[in-house]
C-alpha cells in the first residue's frame, strides 16, 4: 500500500527531434530542479534514483518518467533493475523518433507538447499500475575486441534483433553520430530510415542471411528450424516495432500461436525474409514468420563470424566477438497504461492482468 507518490523525470536531451532541452526546462518548472535529471550529463539514471530512493518515505512510491526514445526507456529500466529498487513505477514520455514503448502503452507516438503534458500529470500520479516484463541479454566473448558491443546496460524492454533491420539502424545512427544537427526531426528521421533501407536493398550486394551468422537457435531449450531465406531475426516483448509496425500480428483463434502479452514472461521470436517483407508488414498489416514463444532464447553464433549487426530497442552495434548469445527475463517493473491505451489498435500492448483507469482520469478522445 502506498501513502504518496514522488514524481522524478529523467530526460535524454539527445533523443529524436531534440525536444529534450526545452522539455527539461518545462519539467523543472513543474516538478522542481531536484526532481529532474539530465541522463547525458549524469551518464545514466543511477545518481537521481539513488538520491530520491534515500529521500523518500518508507511507503512512498516513486513514479519515474523516462523522457526520450525507446533506448532511453530501457536505459532507465536497466538502472532500476541493476540497483534492485522496489516501489518504482516507470513510464515513457515520447521524445524519440520511433517511440514504440510509448505507442504500445498508449502514451502516443510523438512529443505531446508541454500544454498537453501538463494536463496529464494528475493522470500519471493517480492511475493504477500494471506490470511490464524487462529482459536482459549477455554475449559470451572469449576475447573482447575494442568497441565491439554496447555499453554495460544490456537490458531491453521492446525487442532485440539481428540482421538487415539492425544494419539499417546502424547506418542511420552512424550518420547521425557524425552529423547530429542533420537529424533533428522525428518525421525526418523516419524518412532517413527508409532512405537507408532502400539504398541497402538496391545497391548492397553483401546482404547476409541470418544463417550466415547463426548456427543454432534454442527457445526454452528446444531447437528451432531457422528458415534458410530470412535476413532478420526479431525477439520481441511488445507488439510495436520500428515506429509502429506489428510483426507478430494477431494470430487466428484457430492458430497454435498465442497473443503477444507484455507481462507473461514470454518473448515472441520471428523472422523477416527481407526489407520488402518488412514494408508489407508495416504498410499492409501482414506479419513476420512466427517461429516460437518462450521465456529464454539462446543463439549459437557460427565460428569466426564478426561484425554482426544487432540492435536493442533501436540502439545498434556491430557484435565483433562471441559464441553464445543469451536472452532471459530480468524482472518485472510496474508501469501505467496511457490515456490512449483503451483505443483498440494492433500495436497497443496486451496484458494478462487488467488495470482499469478511473473514468474521471481518462484523457482519451
mmCIF file of C-alpha atoms in Angstrom:
data_model
loop_
_atom_site.group_PDB
_atom_site.id
_atom_site.type_symbol
_atom_site.label_atom_id
_atom_site.label_comp_id
_atom_site.label_asym_id
_atom_site.label_seq_id
_atom_site.Cartn_x
_atom_site.Cartn_y
_atom_site.Cartn_z
ATOM 1 C CA UNK A 1 0.000 0.000 0.000
ATOM 2 C CA UNK A 2 1.272 3.478 -0.924
ATOM 3 C CA UNK A 3 0.719 6.672 1.013
ATOM 4 C CA UNK A 4 2.040 9.139 -1.567
ATOM 5 C CA UNK A 5 3.727 9.442 -4.955
ATOM 6 C CA UNK A 6 7.054 11.071 -5.790
ATOM 7 C CA UNK A 7 7.476 12.092 -9.456
ATOM 8 C CA UNK A 8 11.014 12.067 -10.872
ATOM 9 C CA UNK A 9 11.936 12.787 -14.503
ATOM 10 C CA UNK A 10 14.991 11.631 -16.458
ATOM 11 C CA UNK A 11 15.423 13.497 -19.745
ATOM 12 C CA UNK A 12 17.608 12.466 -22.667
ATOM 13 C CA UNK A 13 18.491 15.768 -24.316
ATOM 14 C CA UNK A 14 19.860 13.990 -27.393
ATOM 15 C CA UNK A 15 16.758 11.985 -28.292
ATOM 16 C CA UNK A 16 14.950 12.127 -31.630
ATOM 17 C CA UNK A 17 13.859 15.629 -32.583
ATOM 18 C CA UNK A 18 15.940 17.316 -29.854
ATOM 19 C CA UNK A 19 12.931 18.309 -27.756
ATOM 20 C CA UNK A 20 14.775 17.215 -24.608
ATOM 21 C CA UNK A 21 16.280 20.578 -23.551
ATOM 22 C CA UNK A 22 13.027 22.551 -23.713
ATOM 23 C CA UNK A 23 11.088 19.704 -22.104
ATOM 24 C CA UNK A 24 13.646 19.630 -19.307
ATOM 25 C CA UNK A 25 13.080 23.338 -18.619
ATOM 26 C CA UNK A 26 9.331 22.713 -18.549
ATOM 27 C CA UNK A 27 9.664 19.784 -16.129
ATOM 28 C CA UNK A 28 11.964 21.744 -13.841
ATOM 29 C CA UNK A 29 9.317 24.444 -13.638
ATOM 30 C CA UNK A 30 6.556 21.944 -12.797
ATOM 31 C CA UNK A 31 8.403 19.498 -10.538
ATOM 32 C CA UNK A 32 11.387 21.489 -9.271
ATOM 33 C CA UNK A 33 15.021 21.126 -10.343
ATOM 34 C CA UNK A 34 15.768 18.491 -7.713
ATOM 35 C CA UNK A 35 13.246 16.156 -9.387
ATOM 36 C CA UNK A 36 14.590 16.451 -12.973
ATOM 37 C CA UNK A 37 17.834 14.886 -14.217
ATOM 38 C CA UNK A 38 19.808 15.028 -17.471
ATOM 39 C CA UNK A 39 20.707 11.467 -18.482
ATOM 40 C CA UNK A 40 23.541 12.542 -20.764
ATOM 41 C CA UNK A 41 25.125 14.841 -18.203
ATOM 42 C CA UNK A 42 24.781 12.289 -15.382
ATOM 43 C CA UNK A 43 25.750 9.349 -17.653
ATOM 44 C CA UNK A 44 22.693 7.421 -16.542
ATOM 45 C CA UNK A 45 19.877 7.463 -14.011
ATOM 46 C CA UNK A 46 21.740 5.998 -11.024
ATOM 47 C CA UNK A 47 22.538 9.377 -9.441
ATOM 48 C CA UNK A 48 18.926 10.575 -9.404
ATOM 49 C CA UNK A 49 17.474 7.198 -8.466
ATOM 50 C CA UNK A 50 19.874 6.795 -5.554
ATOM 51 C CA UNK A 51 19.159 10.300 -4.254
ATOM 52 C CA UNK A 52 15.356 10.007 -4.351
ATOM 53 C CA UNK A 53 15.338 6.427 -3.106
ATOM 54 C CA UNK A 54 17.179 7.635 0.003
ATOM 55 C CA UNK A 55 14.987 10.733 0.382
ATOM 56 C CA UNK A 56 11.549 9.137 0.021
ATOM 57 C CA UNK A 57 9.472 7.887 2.922
ATOM 58 C CA UNK A 58 9.075 4.171 3.592
ATOM 59 C CA UNK A 59 5.704 3.769 1.851
ATOM 60 C CA UNK A 60 6.204 6.475 -0.753
ATOM 61 C CA UNK A 61 6.070 5.272 -4.365
ATOM 62 C CA UNK A 62 8.457 6.714 -6.940
ATOM 63 C CA UNK A 63 6.980 7.258 -10.398
ATOM 64 C CA UNK A 64 9.796 7.693 -12.888
ATOM 65 C CA UNK A 65 9.346 9.402 -16.256
ATOM 66 C CA UNK A 66 11.803 8.212 -18.933
ATOM 67 C CA UNK A 67 11.740 11.164 -21.327
ATOM 68 C CA UNK A 68 13.298 10.188 -24.635
ATOM 69 C CA UNK A 69 13.097 7.352 -27.129
ATOM 70 C CA UNK A 70 12.954 3.602 -26.701
ATOM 71 C CA UNK A 71 16.650 3.384 -25.851
ATOM 72 C CA UNK A 72 16.095 5.911 -23.062
ATOM 73 C CA UNK A 73 13.281 3.830 -21.557
ATOM 74 C CA UNK A 74 15.421 0.671 -21.498
ATOM 75 C CA UNK A 75 18.396 2.677 -20.176
ATOM 76 C CA UNK A 76 16.393 3.832 -17.144
ATOM 77 C CA UNK A 77 14.783 0.392 -16.729
ATOM 78 C CA UNK A 78 18.258 -1.134 -16.682
ATOM 79 C CA UNK A 79 19.416 1.280 -13.986
ATOM 80 C CA UNK A 80 16.389 0.468 -11.815
ATOM 81 C CA UNK A 81 16.960 -3.252 -12.331
ATOM 82 C CA UNK A 82 20.689 -3.161 -11.548
ATOM 83 C CA UNK A 83 20.012 -1.187 -8.370
ATOM 84 C CA UNK A 84 17.286 -3.628 -7.313
ATOM 85 C CA UNK A 85 14.814 -0.854 -6.485
ATOM 86 C CA UNK A 86 11.234 -1.589 -5.433
ATOM 87 C CA UNK A 87 8.090 0.573 -5.388
ATOM 88 C CA UNK A 88 9.307 2.251 -8.591
ATOM 89 C CA UNK A 89 6.891 2.751 -11.494
ATOM 90 C CA UNK A 90 8.361 3.505 -14.932
ATOM 91 C CA UNK A 91 6.517 5.482 -17.629
ATOM 92 C CA UNK A 92 7.607 6.667 -21.113
ATOM 93 C CA UNK A 93 7.432 10.227 -22.433
ATOM 94 C CA UNK A 94 7.844 10.168 -26.217
ATOM 95 C CA UNK A 95 10.742 12.411 -27.235
ATOM 96 C CA UNK A 96 12.375 9.972 -29.674
ATOM 97 C CA UNK A 97 11.790 9.017 -33.304
ATOM 98 C CA UNK A 98 10.152 5.576 -33.141
ATOM 99 C CA UNK A 99 8.707 5.711 -29.622
ATOM 100 C CA UNK A 100 7.426 2.137 -29.776
ATOM 101 C CA UNK A 101 7.105 1.714 -25.999
ATOM 102 C CA UNK A 102 5.069 4.911 -25.714
ATOM 103 C CA UNK A 103 2.883 3.692 -28.588
ATOM 104 C CA UNK A 104 2.382 0.260 -27.045
ATOM 105 C CA UNK A 105 1.446 1.591 -23.617
ATOM 106 C CA UNK A 106 -0.956 4.191 -25.025
ATOM 107 C CA UNK A 107 1.048 7.357 -24.403
ATOM 108 C CA UNK A 108 1.148 8.396 -28.051
ATOM 109 C CA UNK A 109 3.820 8.147 -30.712
ATOM 110 C CA UNK A 110 5.202 11.693 -30.650
ATOM 111 C CA UNK A 111 6.185 14.555 -28.364
ATOM 112 C CA UNK A 112 2.979 15.546 -26.528
ATOM 113 C CA UNK A 113 3.870 19.217 -26.092
ATOM 114 C CA UNK A 114 4.099 20.966 -22.763
ATOM 115 C CA UNK A 115 0.462 22.137 -22.626
ATOM 116 C CA UNK A 116 -0.993 18.649 -23.114
ATOM 117 C CA UNK A 117 1.552 17.033 -20.847
ATOM 118 C CA UNK A 118 0.717 19.434 -18.002
ATOM 119 C CA UNK A 119 -2.874 18.134 -18.119
ATOM 120 C CA UNK A 120 -1.604 14.557 -17.861
ATOM 121 C CA UNK A 121 0.314 14.943 -14.595
ATOM 122 C CA UNK A 122 -2.685 14.074 -12.403
ATOM 123 C CA UNK A 123 -3.341 11.037 -14.605
ATOM 124 C CA UNK A 124 0.302 9.960 -14.164
ATOM 125 C CA UNK A 125 0.144 10.326 -10.389
ATOM 126 C CA UNK A 126 -3.217 8.647 -9.750
ATOM 127 C CA UNK A 127 -3.635 5.919 -12.360
ATOM 128 C CA UNK A 128 -3.291 2.263 -11.313
ATOM 129 C CA UNK A 129 -0.250 0.259 -12.331
ATOM 130 C CA UNK A 130 0.306 -2.957 -14.244
ATOM 131 C CA UNK A 131 3.467 -4.995 -14.783
ATOM 132 C CA UNK A 132 5.863 -4.953 -17.728
ATOM 133 C CA UNK A 133 8.493 -7.607 -18.453
ATOM 134 C CA UNK A 134 12.096 -6.351 -18.526
ATOM 135 C CA UNK A 135 14.688 -8.504 -20.311
ATOM 136 C CA UNK A 136 18.454 -8.861 -20.241
ATOM 137 C CA UNK A 137 20.941 -10.308 -22.685
ATOM 138 C CA UNK A 138 24.542 -11.459 -22.494
ATOM 139 C CA UNK A 139 27.219 -12.387 -25.001
ATOM 140 C CA UNK A 140 29.940 -14.872 -24.149
ATOM 141 C CA UNK A 141 33.122 -13.462 -25.678
ATOM 142 C CA UNK A 142 36.334 -15.454 -25.459
ATOM 143 C CA UNK A 143 38.309 -12.373 -26.399
ATOM 144 C CA UNK A 144 36.620 -8.991 -26.208
ATOM 145 C CA UNK A 145 37.508 -6.647 -29.048
ATOM 146 C CA UNK A 146 37.566 -2.915 -28.555
ATOM 147 C CA UNK A 147 34.190 -1.197 -29.041
ATOM 148 C CA UNK A 148 32.600 -4.492 -30.066
ATOM 149 C CA UNK A 149 29.389 -4.226 -28.088
ATOM 150 C CA UNK A 150 27.195 -1.561 -26.475
ATOM 151 C CA UNK A 151 27.597 -0.136 -23.002
ATOM 152 C CA UNK A 152 27.102 -2.417 -19.997
ATOM 153 C CA UNK A 153 23.359 -1.719 -19.628
ATOM 154 C CA UNK A 154 22.484 -4.917 -21.533
ATOM 155 C CA UNK A 155 18.774 -4.603 -20.848
ATOM 156 C CA UNK A 156 15.932 -4.240 -23.296
ATOM 157 C CA UNK A 157 12.201 -3.708 -22.992
ATOM 158 C CA UNK A 158 10.907 -3.694 -26.583
ATOM 159 C CA UNK A 159 12.932 -6.021 -28.782
ATOM 160 C CA UNK A 160 16.360 -7.205 -29.796
ATOM 161 C CA UNK A 161 17.065 -8.013 -33.424
ATOM 162 C CA UNK A 162 19.857 -9.188 -35.678
ATOM 163 C CA UNK A 163 20.404 -8.830 -39.407
ATOM 164 C CA UNK A 164 19.241 -6.483 -42.145
ATOM 165 C CA UNK A 165 16.982 -4.279 -39.976
ATOM 166 C CA UNK A 166 19.782 -3.752 -37.468
ATOM 167 C CA UNK A 167 22.128 -2.888 -40.347
ATOM 168 C CA UNK A 168 19.752 -0.129 -41.479
ATOM 169 C CA UNK A 169 19.569 1.187 -37.902
ATOM 170 C CA UNK A 170 23.355 1.070 -37.626
ATOM 171 C CA UNK A 171 23.908 3.001 -40.863
ATOM 172 C CA UNK A 172 21.368 5.633 -39.799
ATOM 173 C CA UNK A 173 22.937 6.048 -36.372
ATOM 174 C CA UNK A 174 26.475 6.226 -37.729
ATOM 175 C CA UNK A 175 25.365 9.091 -39.963
ATOM 176 C CA UNK A 176 23.597 10.785 -37.044
ATOM 177 C CA UNK A 177 26.609 10.392 -34.751
ATOM 178 C CA UNK A 178 28.743 12.106 -37.400
ATOM 179 C CA UNK A 179 26.245 14.902 -38.195
ATOM 180 C CA UNK A 180 23.797 15.221 -35.272
ATOM 181 C CA UNK A 181 22.370 18.561 -36.453
ATOM 182 C CA UNK A 182 21.210 16.955 -39.697
ATOM 183 C CA UNK A 183 18.858 14.574 -37.871
ATOM 184 C CA UNK A 184 16.718 16.792 -35.656
ATOM 185 C CA UNK A 185 13.191 15.926 -36.817
ATOM 186 C CA UNK A 186 11.149 12.891 -35.787
ATOM 187 C CA UNK A 187 9.448 12.605 -39.176
ATOM 188 C CA UNK A 188 12.712 13.367 -40.966
ATOM 189 C CA UNK A 189 14.476 10.608 -39.040
ATOM 190 C CA UNK A 190 11.804 8.090 -40.073
ATOM 191 C CA UNK A 191 12.251 9.169 -43.710
ATOM 192 C CA UNK A 192 16.024 8.749 -43.412
ATOM 193 C CA UNK A 193 15.486 5.191 -42.168
ATOM 194 C CA UNK A 194 13.509 4.496 -45.340
ATOM 195 C CA UNK A 195 16.278 6.027 -47.456
ATOM 196 C CA UNK A 196 18.974 3.857 -45.875
ATOM 197 C CA UNK A 197 16.759 0.803 -46.216
ATOM 198 C CA UNK A 198 16.177 1.499 -49.923
ATOM 199 C CA UNK A 199 19.883 2.017 -50.546
ATOM 200 C CA UNK A 200 20.684 -1.228 -48.816
ATOM 201 C CA UNK A 201 18.076 -3.162 -50.784
ATOM 202 C CA UNK A 202 19.088 -1.788 -54.180
ATOM 203 C CA UNK A 203 22.859 -1.392 -54.064
ATOM 204 C CA UNK A 204 24.298 -3.518 -51.268
ATOM 205 C CA UNK A 205 25.368 -6.894 -52.648
ATOM 206 C CA UNK A 206 26.686 -8.086 -49.294
ATOM 207 C CA UNK A 207 23.385 -8.612 -47.512
ATOM 208 C CA UNK A 208 23.722 -11.660 -45.306
ATOM 209 C CA UNK A 209 21.074 -14.132 -44.323
ATOM 210 C CA UNK A 210 20.662 -14.983 -40.648
ATOM 211 C CA UNK A 211 22.050 -18.447 -41.378
ATOM 212 C CA UNK A 212 25.373 -16.776 -42.224
ATOM 213 C CA UNK A 213 25.608 -15.600 -38.599
ATOM 214 C CA UNK A 214 23.647 -18.097 -36.533
ATOM 215 C CA UNK A 215 24.464 -21.785 -36.283
ATOM 216 C CA UNK A 216 21.656 -22.769 -33.903
ATOM 217 C CA UNK A 217 18.795 -21.127 -32.027
ATOM 218 C CA UNK A 218 17.022 -22.534 -28.974
ATOM 219 C CA UNK A 219 13.840 -21.303 -27.252
ATOM 220 C CA UNK A 220 13.237 -22.781 -23.795
ATOM 221 C CA UNK A 221 15.774 -25.455 -24.663
ATOM 222 C CA UNK A 222 14.017 -26.514 -27.865
ATOM 223 C CA UNK A 223 15.987 -26.176 -31.098
ATOM 224 C CA UNK A 224 14.272 -24.196 -33.849
ATOM 225 C CA UNK A 225 14.467 -24.803 -37.563
ATOM 226 C CA UNK A 226 15.506 -21.399 -38.899
ATOM 227 C CA UNK A 227 14.259 -20.714 -42.446
ATOM 228 C CA UNK A 228 17.175 -20.501 -44.864
ATOM 229 C CA UNK A 229 15.982 -17.379 -46.689
ATOM 230 C CA UNK A 230 15.495 -14.896 -43.816
ATOM 231 C CA UNK A 231 17.617 -11.772 -43.371
ATOM 232 C CA UNK A 232 16.402 -10.566 -39.945
ATOM 233 C CA UNK A 233 15.673 -12.277 -36.631
ATOM 234 C CA UNK A 234 13.384 -10.480 -34.163
ATOM 235 C CA UNK A 235 12.991 -11.269 -30.466
ATOM 236 C CA UNK A 236 10.138 -9.115 -29.188
ATOM 237 C CA UNK A 237 8.493 -8.205 -25.901
ATOM 238 C CA UNK A 238 5.959 -5.605 -27.093
ATOM 239 C CA UNK A 239 3.778 -5.590 -30.233
ATOM 240 C CA UNK A 240 5.124 -2.310 -31.670
ATOM 241 C CA UNK A 241 8.337 -2.302 -33.710
ATOM 242 C CA UNK A 242 10.190 0.181 -35.956
ATOM 243 C CA UNK A 243 7.850 3.149 -35.381
ATOM 244 C CA UNK A 244 4.550 1.311 -35.270
ATOM 245 C CA UNK A 245 4.812 -1.944 -37.217
ATOM 246 C CA UNK A 246 3.231 -5.024 -35.633
ATOM 247 C CA UNK A 247 5.238 -8.016 -36.924
ATOM 248 C CA UNK A 248 3.708 -10.666 -34.642
ATOM 249 C CA UNK A 249 0.260 -9.537 -35.662
ATOM 250 C CA UNK A 250 -2.892 -11.114 -34.282
ATOM 251 C CA UNK A 251 -2.819 -14.897 -34.656
ATOM 252 C CA UNK A 252 -6.043 -16.508 -35.791
ATOM 253 C CA UNK A 253 -8.057 -18.112 -32.998
ATOM 254 C CA UNK A 254 -7.561 -21.472 -34.696
ATOM 255 C CA UNK A 255 -3.794 -20.947 -34.677
ATOM 256 C CA UNK A 256 -1.465 -22.637 -32.200
ATOM 257 C CA UNK A 257 0.228 -19.277 -31.588
ATOM 258 C CA UNK A 258 -0.764 -17.166 -28.608
ATOM 259 C CA UNK A 259 -1.221 -13.408 -28.416
ATOM 260 C CA UNK A 260 1.734 -11.186 -27.661
ATOM 261 C CA UNK A 261 1.470 -10.180 -23.985
ATOM 262 C CA UNK A 262 3.893 -7.868 -22.213
ATOM 263 C CA UNK A 263 3.560 -9.315 -18.696
ATOM 264 C CA UNK A 264 3.541 -13.076 -19.371
ATOM 265 C CA UNK A 265 7.319 -13.563 -19.019
ATOM 266 C CA UNK A 266 7.494 -14.684 -22.641
ATOM 267 C CA UNK A 267 9.061 -13.352 -25.817
ATOM 268 C CA UNK A 268 7.905 -13.705 -29.400
ATOM 269 C CA UNK A 269 10.579 -14.937 -31.830
ATOM 270 C CA UNK A 270 10.077 -14.293 -35.536
ATOM 271 C CA UNK A 271 11.923 -13.601 -38.782
ATOM 272 C CA UNK A 272 11.725 -11.301 -41.806
ATOM 273 C CA UNK A 273 12.661 -12.505 -45.279
ATOM 274 C CA UNK A 274 13.990 -9.102 -46.347
ATOM 275 C CA UNK A 275 13.199 -5.382 -46.145
ATOM 276 C CA UNK A 276 10.362 -5.756 -48.660
ATOM 277 C CA UNK A 277 8.776 -8.202 -46.226
ATOM 278 C CA UNK A 278 9.055 -5.542 -43.500
ATOM 279 C CA UNK A 279 7.344 -2.990 -45.777
ATOM 280 C CA UNK A 280 4.452 -5.407 -46.296
ATOM 281 C CA UNK A 281 4.204 -5.958 -42.538
ATOM 282 C CA UNK A 282 4.098 -2.248 -41.808
ATOM 283 C CA UNK A 283 2.065 -0.952 -44.731
ATOM 284 C CA UNK A 284 -0.294 -3.832 -45.450
ATOM 285 C CA UNK A 285 -0.839 -5.316 -41.979
ATOM 286 C CA UNK A 286 0.925 -8.595 -42.683
ATOM 287 C CA UNK A 287 3.046 -10.463 -40.183
ATOM 288 C CA UNK A 288 6.540 -11.876 -39.896
ATOM 289 C CA UNK A 289 7.385 -15.580 -39.980
ATOM 290 C CA UNK A 290 6.417 -16.734 -36.479
ATOM 291 C CA UNK A 291 8.972 -19.124 -35.005
ATOM 292 C CA UNK A 292 8.385 -19.509 -31.261
ATOM 293 C CA UNK A 293 7.188 -18.075 -27.953
ATOM 294 C CA UNK A 294 9.197 -18.645 -24.797
ATOM 295 C CA UNK A 295 10.992 -17.230 -21.785
ATOM 296 C CA UNK A 296 14.608 -17.945 -22.716
ATOM 297 C CA UNK A 297 16.337 -17.602 -26.080
ATOM 298 C CA UNK A 298 19.843 -18.866 -26.874
ATOM 299 C CA UNK A 299 21.749 -18.260 -30.096
ATOM 300 C CA UNK A 300 24.861 -20.178 -31.072
ATOM 301 C CA UNK A 301 26.840 -17.967 -33.446
ATOM 302 C CA UNK A 302 28.963 -19.544 -36.137
ATOM 303 C CA UNK A 303 32.701 -19.853 -35.606
ATOM 304 C CA UNK A 304 34.632 -16.924 -36.981
ATOM 305 C CA UNK A 305 31.701 -14.562 -37.618
ATOM 306 C CA UNK A 306 32.162 -10.943 -36.682
ATOM 307 C CA UNK A 307 30.607 -7.577 -37.458
ATOM 308 C CA UNK A 308 27.132 -8.994 -36.831
ATOM 309 C CA UNK A 309 24.605 -6.100 -36.919
ATOM 310 C CA UNK A 310 22.483 -6.164 -33.767
ATOM 311 C CA UNK A 311 20.128 -3.672 -32.140
ATOM 312 C CA UNK A 312 18.299 -3.491 -28.831
ATOM 313 C CA UNK A 313 15.421 -1.019 -28.600
ATOM 314 C CA UNK A 314 16.790 0.981 -31.526
ATOM 315 C CA UNK A 315 20.342 1.172 -30.172
ATOM 316 C CA UNK A 316 22.561 -0.620 -32.752
ATOM 317 C CA UNK A 317 26.078 -2.030 -32.719
ATOM 318 C CA UNK A 318 28.360 -4.462 -34.512
ATOM 319 C CA UNK A 319 28.892 -7.599 -32.480
ATOM 320 C CA UNK A 320 32.526 -8.410 -33.184
ATOM 321 C CA UNK A 321 33.036 -11.354 -30.921
ATOM 322 C CA UNK A 322 31.074 -14.019 -29.160
ATOM 323 C CA UNK A 323 29.850 -17.530 -29.486
ATOM 324 C CA UNK A 324 26.762 -17.683 -27.245
ATOM 325 C CA UNK A 325 24.040 -15.020 -27.192
ATOM 326 C CA UNK A 326 21.579 -15.462 -24.299
ATOM 327 C CA UNK A 327 18.298 -13.650 -23.589
ATOM 328 C CA UNK A 328 16.343 -14.112 -20.353
ATOM 329 C CA UNK A 329 13.888 -12.313 -18.066
ATOM 330 C CA UNK A 330 15.490 -9.762 -15.733
ATOM 331 C CA UNK A 331 12.420 -8.731 -13.730
ATOM 332 C CA UNK A 332 9.029 -7.081 -14.000
ATOM 333 C CA UNK A 333 8.534 -3.362 -13.431
ATOM 334 C CA UNK A 334 5.249 -1.598 -12.716
ATOM 335 C CA UNK A 335 4.103 0.828 -15.393
ATOM 336 C CA UNK A 336 0.950 2.800 -16.235
ATOM 337 C CA UNK A 337 -1.221 2.453 -19.324
ATOM 338 C CA UNK A 338 -1.515 5.764 -21.113
ATOM 339 C CA UNK A 339 -4.801 7.562 -21.834
ATOM 340 C CA UNK A 340 -4.903 6.255 -25.414
ATOM 341 C CA UNK A 341 -4.470 2.612 -24.491
ATOM 342 C CA UNK A 342 -8.222 1.955 -24.437
ATOM 343 C CA UNK A 343 -8.327 2.765 -28.159
ATOM 344 C CA UNK A 344 -8.048 -0.574 -29.976
ATOM 345 C CA UNK A 345 -5.024 -0.751 -32.292
ATOM 346 C CA UNK A 346 -2.726 -3.574 -33.399
ATOM 347 C CA UNK A 347 0.350 -2.174 -31.694
ATOM 348 C CA UNK A 348 -1.149 -1.498 -28.250
ATOM 349 C CA UNK A 349 0.246 -3.779 -25.554
ATOM 350 C CA UNK A 350 -1.904 -6.529 -24.111
ATOM 351 C CA UNK A 351 -1.667 -7.676 -20.502
ATOM 352 C CA UNK A 352 -2.630 -10.823 -18.625
ATOM 353 C CA UNK A 353 -3.909 -8.641 -15.778
ATOM 354 C CA UNK A 354 -6.116 -5.588 -16.181
ATOM 355 C CA UNK A 355 -5.628 -2.177 -14.617
ATOM 356 C CA UNK A 356 -8.648 -0.013 -15.277
ATOM 357 C CA UNK A 357 -8.190 3.747 -15.380
ATOM 358 C CA UNK A 358 -10.868 5.638 -13.473
ATOM 359 C CA UNK A 359 -13.278 7.387 -15.847
ATOM 360 C CA UNK A 360 -12.609 10.810 -14.345
ATOM 361 C CA UNK A 361 -8.909 10.454 -15.193
ATOM 362 C CA UNK A 362 -9.338 9.252 -18.780
ATOM 363 C CA UNK A 363 -7.934 11.659 -21.350
ATOM 364 C CA UNK A 364 -8.624 9.511 -24.393
ATOM 365 C CA UNK A 365 -10.570 11.198 -27.153
#
